[in-house]
C-alpha positions as a printed Julia matrix, in Angstrom:
177×3 Matrix{Float64}:
 -26.61  -27.6    -1.43
 -24.08  -25.22    0.1
 -23.96  -21.74   -1.27
 -20.49  -20.38   -1.81
 -19.88  -16.88   -0.5
 -18.08  -14.46   -2.79
 -14.46  -13.72   -1.95
 -13.28  -10.11   -1.54
 -11.3   -10.39   -4.77
 -14.45  -11.28   -6.75
 -15.65   -7.71   -6.15
 -12.47   -6.06   -7.4
 -11.47   -5.21  -10.92
  -8.43   -7.41  -11.61
  -5.13   -5.58  -11.74
  -2.29   -7.21  -13.62
   0.47   -5.54  -11.6
  -0.88   -5.64   -8.04
  -1.57   -8.52   -5.68
  -4.09   -8.1    -2.88
  -3.34   -9.52    0.54
  -6.15   -9.53    3.07
  -5.35   -9.1     6.77
  -8.65   -9.46    8.62
  -6.85   -9.79   11.97
  -5.8    -6.11   11.67
  -9.37   -4.94   11.08
 -10.6    -7.0    14.04
  -8.04   -5.28   16.27
  -8.74   -1.76   14.99
 -12.52   -2.14   15.12
 -12.55   -3.35   18.74
  -9.74   -1.22   20.2
 -11.92    1.85   20.75
 -14.76    0.13   22.58
 -13.21    0.99   25.93
 -13.75    4.48   27.29
 -10.36    4.61   28.99
  -7.16    5.64   27.21
  -4.45    2.96   27.41
  -1.71    5.62   27.2
  -3.16    7.79   29.97
  -3.74    4.68   32.1
  -0.15    3.49   31.51
   1.47    6.79   32.38
  -0.5     6.94   35.66
  -0.1     3.25   36.6
   2.91    3.77   38.89
   4.85    0.75   37.58
   6.74    1.52   34.37
   8.05   -2.02   34.02
   4.58   -3.54   34.25
   3.1    -1.16   31.65
   6.28   -1.28   29.48
   7.27    2.4    29.67
  11.0     2.53   28.85
  11.58    6.28   29.15
   9.85    9.37   30.54
  10.72   12.75   29.08
   9.45   16.19   29.94
   6.54   16.22   27.44
   6.5    12.67   26.06
   7.2     9.1    27.12
   8.34    5.99   25.23
   6.4     2.76   25.64
   6.76   -0.66   24.06
   3.94   -1.69   21.78
   2.11   -4.58   23.47
   1.27   -5.98   20.02
   4.52   -5.3    18.16
   5.06   -5.83   14.46
   8.73   -6.51   15.19
  10.91   -6.78   18.33
  11.79   -3.28   19.54
   8.55   -1.67   18.3
   8.03    1.41   20.48
   5.66    4.34   20.54
   6.5     7.9    21.53
   3.48    9.39   23.24
   2.84   12.93   24.5
   1.5    13.17   28.04
  -1.19   15.5    26.69
  -4.23   13.53   25.53
  -4.62   14.95   22.0
  -6.22   13.48   18.9
  -4.41   15.58   16.25
  -0.74   16.39   15.72
  -1.55   20.02   14.95
  -2.81   20.42   18.53
   0.53   19.34   20.0
   2.45   22.29   21.54
   5.81   23.02   19.84
   7.92   21.94   22.85
   6.21   18.54   22.93
   6.49   18.18   19.14
  10.22   18.93   19.3
  10.72   16.41   22.08
   8.75   13.8    20.13
  11.12   14.22   17.18
  14.21   14.21   19.43
  13.03   10.99   21.05
  12.34    9.52   17.59
  15.94   10.26   16.6
  17.21    8.78   19.84
  15.13    5.64   19.34
  16.44    5.25   15.81
  19.97    5.13   17.27
  18.96    2.73   20.06
  17.17    0.38   17.66
  20.09    0.38   15.22
  22.46   -0.46   18.08
  20.31   -3.16   19.71
  18.77   -4.87   16.68
  20.92   -4.02   13.63
  17.86   -3.67   11.36
  17.92   -3.11    7.6
  15.67   -0.07    8.08
  13.41    1.82   10.48
   9.7     2.61   10.16
   8.64    5.89   11.72
   5.06    7.11   11.51
   1.69    8.09   12.87
  -1.84    7.02   12.05
  -4.04    9.96   12.99
  -7.71    9.04   13.17
  -9.56    5.74   12.87
  -9.82    6.0     9.07
  -6.02    6.29    8.9
  -5.64    3.0    10.8
  -5.1     4.31   14.32
  -5.83    1.58   16.84
  -5.91    4.26   19.54
  -7.39    7.2    17.66
  -7.92    9.58   20.58
  -4.29    9.93   21.69
  -1.63   10.62   19.05
   1.58    8.61   19.13
   4.61    8.04   16.93
   5.55    4.46   16.05
   9.26    3.68   15.73
  10.18    0.13   14.78
  13.06   -1.77   13.28
  12.51   -3.57    9.98
  14.36   -6.27    8.1
  14.16   -7.33    4.49
  11.32   -9.87    4.19
  10.23   -9.59    7.85
   6.54   -9.74    6.83
   6.06  -13.31    5.66
   3.15  -15.61    4.97
   2.77  -16.55    8.63
   1.7   -12.98    9.5
  -0.23  -12.27    6.35
  -2.0   -15.58    5.76
  -1.67  -17.44    9.05
  -2.79  -14.49   11.19
   0.15  -15.22   13.5
   3.03  -12.93   14.41
   6.36  -14.53   15.25
   8.46  -12.56   17.74
  11.82  -13.95   18.84
  12.03  -11.82   22.0
   9.71  -11.52   25.01
   8.46   -8.02   25.84
  10.11   -8.25   29.28
  13.5    -8.84   27.6
  12.9    -5.99   25.17
  12.05   -3.7    28.13
  15.29   -4.65   29.93
  17.45   -4.1    26.83
  15.7    -0.86   25.91
  15.87    0.72   29.37
  19.56   -0.23   29.66
  20.28    1.31   26.25
  18.42    4.48   27.27
  20.51    4.73   30.43
  17.9     3.83   33.05
């Protein structure tokens, strides 16, 4: 006789106004991302080939890199060169540049992708969902109404209509490189 394992929802108090969607693929990524001792951002900035590592812009204090595992096409991260784990440690000049680059990326994404909205944010620390907890970074990504569908949530599959190489070409052209 097979024993049936309890589902996550069997341990929750039912809520009449909230649905729960489980995304175990996200936990698998977050829980394994820190097992390497190297920093992917520090490695990328020192690689010597911006196209290969998907850096689309280098500023004075920060650089912009495509997310290798994007939620949507055009998903970038603005990363300070300084390897810091907390925003409060970021020097004011770098913080100002990070915000200026965020504004610039909002314009570029609106021009290139015509999204319904833009997500802008940071996850600082593993408990906050940071996949790379040791090096702060700002996510900037275009969003469309209903862009998170059952394929991502239930099927554990992300559908992206544009290759990262094409995104890199479009992004660097839009940034004037």
